[in-house]
């Protein structure tokens, strides 16, 4: 009877079944303290195996606090009014660009607003149809092309055009500030063996300027939300099985890509739609949080492996010993509890602050 009871106690897979969930729970708790919310537990596994990480530009690599660098009014009749028109239209947008214009007071009201993510907005203001967005969007909607000499004088800036069906009214050149920790993060990712790329709806020259500053080698500019999606899906397909691809984004225009990525990270202040599709939500503006998340995921993986090896070797050795009568039931009970305790204590190492 005694060896039978001992075997029954020893073979209880308590430690084995605690090994993974206890570790993941500890890791999620640890990340929460750092302002990193893990909304899908599989995120830690994908973070650990990440091979390629895409970054959105505006609001992700940059602060998303755009400033008006310069502007040109082409239609002198609207000289007094163009900022007010823009302000009225941008009241209806969540894009970081909107805040540049809503800072201007406006007594005008925009109706029938149409928002085309990655391109711009169209609205009815003061009994005229208006279009505000990229030069390509303006050409598409009004047939008005921008003179290349004008375009050149805005090189490196995010260019926004205001137009109505009668012609182009004004141009605005916006500039953004790079996030402090972005270059350090990119260089750490490269050292860790994770490739990086920029995925943005902004124009090529503005995108390349930021890419050079942060050290990202690959740039995909002028990407509409659907283009962004296909770039990520293509990157995921790899001859030797599926490639683990991540995306960091903030905007409505990133929502589809975030949903498709294996590990989606939404930055602080991201649009609700972007946050909803994310695996990890940052509550801190610090870019280094992404490094913390990856380091924690690596450590989680290590601890899960240690725990599984420990728990299974304990059972493998203790069951035959108990069956041969070497382990009295009381010792089996103590051993089983200690083994579970060890697994939990090992998992709790994740709670310690990394140096
Ligand atoms: P990103 O990928 O860098 O976040 P988006 O894809 O959101 O950029 O936008 C691409 C471009 O579309 C912007 O650079 C801007 O020219 C234009 N655009 C998008 N939304 C707006 C808006 N609300 N107002 C004016 N222009 C906009
Ligand atoms: Mg963005």
Coordinates of C-alpha atoms and ligand atoms in Angstrom, one line a residue:
X1 CA 0.0 0.0 0.0
X2 CA 2.8 2.4 1.0
X3 CA 4.7 2.4 -2.4
X4 CA 1.3 2.7 -4.2
X5 CA 0.3 5.8 -2.3
X6 CA 3.8 7.2 -2.8
X7 CA 3.7 6.7 -6.5
X8 CA 0.2 8.3 -6.7
X9 CA 1.5 11.4 -4.9
X10 CA 4.8 11.6 -6.7
X11 CA 3.2 11.2 -10.2
X12 CA 0.9 14.2 -9.7
X13 CA 2.0 16.6 -12.4
X14 CA 1.5 19.7 -10.3
X15 CA 4.9 21.3 -11.1
X16 CA 4.7 20.4 -14.7
X17 CA 1.3 22.0 -15.2
X18 CA 2.4 25.1 -13.3
X19 CA 5.6 25.5 -15.2
X20 CA 4.2 27.5 -18.2
X21 CA 1.2 29.5 -16.8
X22 CA 3.0 30.5 -13.6
X23 CA 5.9 31.9 -15.6
X24 CA 3.7 33.7 -18.1
X25 CA 1.6 35.2 -15.3
X26 CA 4.7 36.5 -13.6
X27 CA 6.0 38.0 -16.9
X28 CA 2.7 39.8 -17.6
X29 CA 2.6 41.2 -14.1
X30 CA 6.2 42.4 -14.4
X31 CA 5.5 44.1 -17.8
X32 CA 2.4 45.7 -16.4
X33 CA 4.6 47.5 -13.8
X34 CA 6.6 49.0 -16.7
X35 CA 3.4 50.3 -18.5
X36 CA 3.3 47.4 -21.0
X37 CA 0.0 45.7 -21.2
X38 CA 0.0 42.2 -22.8
X39 CA -3.5 41.5 -24.1
X40 CA -2.7 38.2 -25.8
X41 CA -0.5 35.6 -23.9
X42 CA 0.9 34.2 -27.2
X43 CA 2.5 37.7 -27.7
X44 CA 5.4 36.7 -25.4
X45 CA 6.2 33.7 -27.5
X46 CA 6.1 35.7 -30.8
X47 CA 8.2 38.5 -29.3
X48 CA 10.9 35.9 -28.4
X49 CA 10.9 34.5 -31.9
X50 CA 10.6 37.9 -33.7
X51 CA 12.6 38.1 -36.9
X52 CA 11.4 41.4 -38.5
X53 CA 9.8 44.4 -36.9
X54 CA 8.0 47.1 -38.9
X55 CA 7.5 50.6 -37.6
X56 CA 5.0 53.2 -38.6
X57 CA 6.5 56.6 -38.9
X58 CA 4.2 59.4 -37.7
X59 CA 3.3 59.0 -34.1
X60 CA 5.4 55.9 -33.7
X61 CA 9.1 56.7 -34.5
X62 CA 8.2 60.3 -34.2
X63 CA 6.4 62.0 -31.4
X64 CA 3.4 62.7 -33.6
X65 CA 3.5 66.4 -32.5
X66 CA 3.7 68.0 -35.9
X67 CA 4.6 71.6 -36.4
X68 CA 3.9 73.9 -39.3
X69 CA 7.3 74.6 -40.9
X70 CA 6.1 76.7 -43.8
X71 CA 3.0 77.3 -45.9
X72 CA 2.2 78.8 -49.3
X73 CA -1.2 80.3 -50.2
X74 CA -1.8 79.9 -53.9
X75 CA -5.3 81.4 -54.1
X76 CA -5.0 84.9 -52.6
X77 CA -8.8 85.2 -52.3
X78 CA -8.6 82.6 -49.5
X79 CA -5.7 84.1 -47.7
X80 CA -7.7 84.9 -44.6
X81 CA -9.8 81.8 -44.6
X82 CA -7.7 78.7 -45.4
X83 CA -6.6 77.9 -41.9
X84 CA -10.2 78.1 -40.7
X85 CA -11.3 75.7 -43.4
X86 CA -8.6 73.2 -42.5
X87 CA -9.4 73.5 -38.8
X88 CA -13.1 72.8 -39.4
X89 CA -12.2 69.7 -41.5
X90 CA -9.6 68.3 -39.2
X91 CA -12.1 68.4 -36.2
X92 CA -13.2 65.1 -37.7
X93 CA -9.8 63.4 -37.8
X94 CA -7.9 61.4 -35.2
X95 CA -4.6 61.7 -37.2
X96 CA -1.7 63.5 -35.5
X97 CA -1.7 65.9 -38.5
X98 CA -5.2 67.1 -37.4
X99 CA -3.8 68.9 -34.3
X100 CA -1.7 71.3 -36.4
X101 CA -4.8 72.7 -37.9
X102 CA -7.3 72.4 -35.1
X103 CA -5.0 74.8 -33.1
X104 CA -6.5 77.5 -35.3
X105 CA -9.8 78.9 -34.2
X106 CA -12.6 78.5 -36.7
X107 CA -16.2 79.6 -36.8
X108 CA -16.8 77.4 -39.8
X109 CA -18.4 74.0 -39.7
X110 CA -17.6 70.9 -41.8
X111 CA -20.3 68.5 -42.9
X112 CA -20.4 65.4 -45.0
X113 CA -16.9 64.6 -44.0
X114 CA -15.1 61.7 -45.7
X115 CA -11.9 60.4 -44.2
X116 CA -9.7 58.3 -46.4
X117 CA -7.0 56.8 -44.2
X118 CA -3.5 57.3 -45.6
X119 CA -4.7 60.0 -48.0
X120 CA -6.7 62.7 -46.4
X121 CA -10.1 64.2 -45.9
X122 CA -12.9 65.7 -47.9
X123 CA -15.7 67.8 -46.5
X124 CA -18.3 70.4 -47.2
X125 CA -17.4 73.8 -45.7
X126 CA -19.0 77.2 -46.4
X127 CA -21.0 75.8 -49.4
X128 CA -17.8 74.4 -51.1
X129 CA -16.4 70.9 -51.4
X130 CA -12.9 70.8 -49.9
X131 CA -10.1 68.3 -50.1
X132 CA -7.2 68.2 -47.6
X133 CA -4.4 65.6 -47.9
X134 CA -1.5 64.2 -49.9
X135 CA -0.7 65.7 -53.4
X136 CA -1.7 62.3 -54.9
X137 CA -5.1 62.4 -53.2
X138 CA -5.7 66.0 -54.4
X139 CA -4.9 65.0 -57.9
X140 CA -7.1 62.0 -57.7
X141 CA -10.1 64.0 -56.4
X142 CA -9.7 67.3 -58.2
X143 CA -7.4 66.6 -61.2
X144 CA -5.1 69.3 -60.0
X145 CA -1.4 68.5 -60.1
X146 CA 1.2 70.3 -58.0
X147 CA 4.1 72.0 -59.8
X148 CA 7.3 70.1 -59.2
X149 CA 9.2 73.3 -58.3
X150 CA 6.7 73.9 -55.5
X151 CA 7.0 70.3 -54.4
X152 CA 10.8 70.6 -54.3
X153 CA 10.7 73.5 -51.9
X154 CA 8.9 71.3 -49.4
X155 CA 11.5 68.4 -49.7
X156 CA 11.8 66.4 -46.5
X157 CA 8.6 67.7 -45.0
X158 CA 5.2 66.1 -44.7
X159 CA 3.3 67.9 -47.4
X160 CA -0.4 68.5 -47.0
X161 CA -2.5 70.2 -49.8
X162 CA -5.8 72.1 -49.5
X163 CA -7.9 72.3 -52.6
X164 CA -11.4 72.6 -54.0
X165 CA -12.7 71.6 -57.4
X166 CA -11.6 75.0 -58.8
X167 CA -7.9 74.6 -57.9
X168 CA -5.2 74.2 -55.2
X169 CA -5.6 76.8 -52.4
X170 CA -2.7 76.2 -50.1
X171 CA 0.3 74.0 -49.2
X172 CA 1.5 73.1 -45.8
X173 CA 4.9 71.7 -44.9
X174 CA 4.9 69.8 -41.5
X175 CA 7.8 68.5 -39.5
X176 CA 7.9 66.1 -36.6
X177 CA 10.4 65.4 -33.8
X178 CA 12.0 62.0 -33.6
X179 CA 11.3 60.1 -30.3
X180 CA 14.3 60.3 -28.0
X181 CA 14.9 56.6 -27.6
X182 CA 14.1 55.6 -31.2
X183 CA 17.8 55.4 -32.5
X184 CA 18.9 53.5 -29.4
X185 CA 16.1 51.0 -29.8
X186 CA 16.7 50.4 -33.5
X187 CA 20.4 49.7 -32.9
X188 CA 19.6 47.4 -30.0
X189 CA 17.1 45.5 -32.2
X190 CA 19.8 45.1 -34.9
X191 CA 22.3 43.7 -32.4
X192 CA 19.6 41.3 -31.1
X193 CA 19.3 40.0 -34.7
X194 CA 15.9 41.5 -35.4
X195 CA 15.6 43.3 -38.8
X196 CA 13.8 46.6 -38.9
X197 CA 11.8 48.4 -41.6
X198 CA 9.6 51.5 -41.9
X199 CA 6.1 51.3 -43.2
X200 CA 4.5 54.7 -43.8
X201 CA 1.9 56.6 -45.8
X202 CA 4.1 59.7 -45.9
X203 CA 6.1 60.7 -49.0
X204 CA 9.5 59.0 -49.8
X205 CA 11.7 62.0 -49.0
X206 CA 10.1 62.7 -45.6
X207 CA 10.3 59.0 -44.7
X208 CA 13.9 58.7 -45.7
X209 CA 14.9 61.7 -43.6
X210 CA 13.5 60.0 -40.5
X211 CA 14.8 56.5 -41.5
X212 CA 18.4 57.9 -41.7
X213 CA 18.1 59.6 -38.3
X214 CA 17.0 56.4 -36.6
X215 CA 19.1 54.0 -38.5
X216 CA 16.4 51.9 -40.2
X217 CA 17.7 50.5 -43.5
X218 CA 14.5 49.5 -45.3
X219 CA 11.8 52.1 -46.1
X220 CA 8.3 51.5 -47.6
X221 CA 6.9 55.0 -48.2
X222 CA 3.6 56.2 -49.8
X223 CA 1.9 53.1 -48.5
X224 CA -1.9 53.0 -48.2
X225 CA -3.4 50.8 -45.5
X226 CA -3.9 48.0 -48.0
X227 CA -0.3 48.2 -49.3
X228 CA 1.0 48.1 -45.7
X229 CA -1.0 44.9 -45.2
X230 CA 0.4 43.2 -48.3
X231 CA 4.0 44.2 -47.4
X232 CA 3.6 42.5 -44.0
X233 CA 1.9 39.4 -45.4
X234 CA 4.6 39.0 -48.0
X235 CA 7.3 39.3 -45.3
X236 CA 5.6 36.6 -43.3
X237 CA 5.8 34.1 -46.2
X238 CA 9.2 32.5 -46.2
X239 CA 10.6 29.4 -48.0
X240 CA 11.5 27.8 -44.7
X241 CA 8.1 28.1 -43.0
X242 CA 6.3 31.1 -41.6
X243 CA 8.4 34.1 -40.6
X244 CA 7.6 35.9 -37.3
X245 CA 6.8 39.5 -38.2
X246 CA 5.9 42.3 -35.8
X247 CA 4.5 45.7 -36.3
X248 CA 4.5 48.9 -34.1
X249 CA 1.9 51.4 -35.0
X250 CA -0.5 54.0 -33.7
X251 CA -3.0 55.0 -36.3
X252 CA -6.4 54.0 -37.8
X253 CA -4.4 53.4 -41.0
X254 CA -2.3 50.8 -39.1
X255 CA -5.2 48.7 -37.8
X256 CA -5.3 46.2 -40.6
X257 CA -1.5 45.5 -40.5
X258 CA -1.5 45.3 -36.7
X259 CA -4.3 42.6 -36.9
X260 CA -2.2 40.7 -39.5
X261 CA 1.1 40.9 -37.7
X262 CA 2.3 38.0 -35.5
X263 CA 3.0 40.5 -32.8
X264 CA 1.3 43.8 -32.9
X265 CA 2.4 46.6 -30.6
X266 CA 0.2 49.7 -30.3
X267 CA 2.0 52.8 -28.9
X268 CA 0.7 55.1 -26.2
X269 CA -2.2 57.2 -27.4
X270 CA -2.9 55.0 -30.4
X271 CA -6.3 55.2 -32.1
X272 CA -8.9 52.9 -30.5
X273 CA -9.0 50.8 -33.6
X274 CA -5.2 50.3 -33.6
X275 CA -5.2 49.3 -29.9
X276 CA -8.1 46.8 -30.4
X277 CA -6.1 44.7 -32.8
X278 CA -2.8 44.8 -30.8
X279 CA -1.2 42.0 -28.7
X280 CA 0.8 44.5 -26.7
X281 CA -0.4 48.0 -25.7
X282 CA 2.2 50.5 -24.4
X283 CA 1.0 52.9 -21.7
X284 CA 4.4 54.7 -21.7
X285 CA 5.8 57.1 -24.3
X286 CA 9.2 55.5 -23.9
X287 CA 10.4 53.5 -26.9
X288 CA 12.7 51.4 -24.6
X289 CA 9.6 49.7 -23.5
X290 CA 9.8 47.6 -26.6
X291 CA 13.3 46.4 -25.6
X292 CA 12.0 45.6 -22.1
X293 CA 9.2 43.6 -23.6
X294 CA 11.5 41.6 -25.8
X295 CA 14.1 41.0 -23.0
X296 CA 11.3 39.9 -20.7
X297 CA 9.9 37.5 -23.4
X298 CA 13.4 36.0 -23.8
X299 CA 13.7 35.5 -20.0
X300 CA 10.2 34.0 -19.9
X301 CA 11.1 31.5 -22.5
X302 CA 14.3 30.6 -20.6
X303 CA 12.4 30.1 -17.3
X304 CA 9.6 28.1 -18.9
X305 CA 12.3 25.7 -20.3
X306 CA 14.1 25.4 -17.0
X307 CA 10.8 24.7 -15.2
X308 CA 9.7 22.1 -17.7
X309 CA 13.1 20.3 -17.5
X310 CA 13.1 20.4 -13.8
X311 CA 9.5 19.2 -13.3
X312 CA 9.7 16.4 -15.8
X313 CA 13.1 15.2 -14.6
X314 CA 11.7 15.2 -11.0
X315 CA 8.8 13.0 -12.0
X316 CA 11.0 10.8 -14.1
X317 CA 13.4 10.1 -11.2
X318 CA 10.9 10.1 -8.4
X319 CA 8.3 7.7 -9.9
X320 CA 10.6 4.7 -10.2
X321 CA 12.1 5.4 -6.8
X322 CA 8.7 5.5 -5.2
X323 CA 7.6 2.4 -7.0
X324 CA 10.6 0.5 -5.7
X325 CA 9.7 1.6 -2.2
X326 CA 12.5 4.0 -1.6
X327 CA 10.2 7.0 -0.9
X328 CA 7.7 6.9 2.0
X329 CA 4.4 8.7 1.3
X330 CA 5.2 11.6 3.6
X331 CA 8.5 12.2 1.7
X332 CA 6.6 12.0 -1.6
X333 CA 4.2 14.7 -0.3
X334 CA 7.0 17.0 0.8
X335 CA 8.9 16.4 -2.5
X336 CA 5.9 17.2 -4.6
X337 CA 5.2 20.4 -2.8
X338 CA 8.8 21.5 -2.9
X339 CA 9.0 20.8 -6.6
X340 CA 5.9 23.0 -7.2
X341 CA 7.3 25.7 -5.0
X342 CA 10.6 25.7 -6.9
X343 CA 8.8 26.2 -10.2
X344 CA 6.9 29.1 -8.7
X345 CA 9.9 30.7 -7.1
X346 CA 11.8 30.3 -10.4
X347 CA 8.9 32.0 -12.2
X348 CA 8.9 34.9 -9.7
X349 CA 12.5 35.7 -10.6
X350 CA 10.8 37.6 -13.5
X351 CA 9.3 40.1 -11.0
X352 CA 12.8 41.3 -10.2
X353 CA 13.8 44.5 -11.9
X354 CA 16.4 44.0 -14.5
X355 CA 19.6 45.9 -14.0
Ligands
LIG1 P1 1.7 57.4 -41.4 O1 1.8 56.0 -42.0 O2 3.1 58.0 -41.4 O3 1.1 57.4 -40.1 P2 -0.6 58.1 -42.9 O4 -0.7 56.9 -43.7 O5 -1.6 58.2 -41.8 O6 0.9 58.3 -42.4 O7 -0.9 59.3 -43.8 C1 -0.2 59.5 -45.1 C2 -0.3 60.9 -45.6 O8 -1.7 61.1 -45.9 C3 0.1 62.0 -44.6 O9 1.5 62.2 -44.7 C4 -0.7 63.1 -45.1 O10 -0.1 63.8 -46.2 C5 -2.0 62.5 -45.6 N1 -3.0 62.5 -44.5 C6 -3.5 61.5 -43.8 N2 -4.4 61.9 -42.9 C7 -4.5 63.2 -43.0 C8 -5.3 64.2 -42.3 N3 -6.1 64.0 -41.3 N4 -5.1 65.5 -42.8 C9 -4.3 65.8 -43.8 N5 -3.5 64.9 -44.4 C10 -3.6 63.6 -44.1
LIG2 MG1 0.9 56.8 -37.7

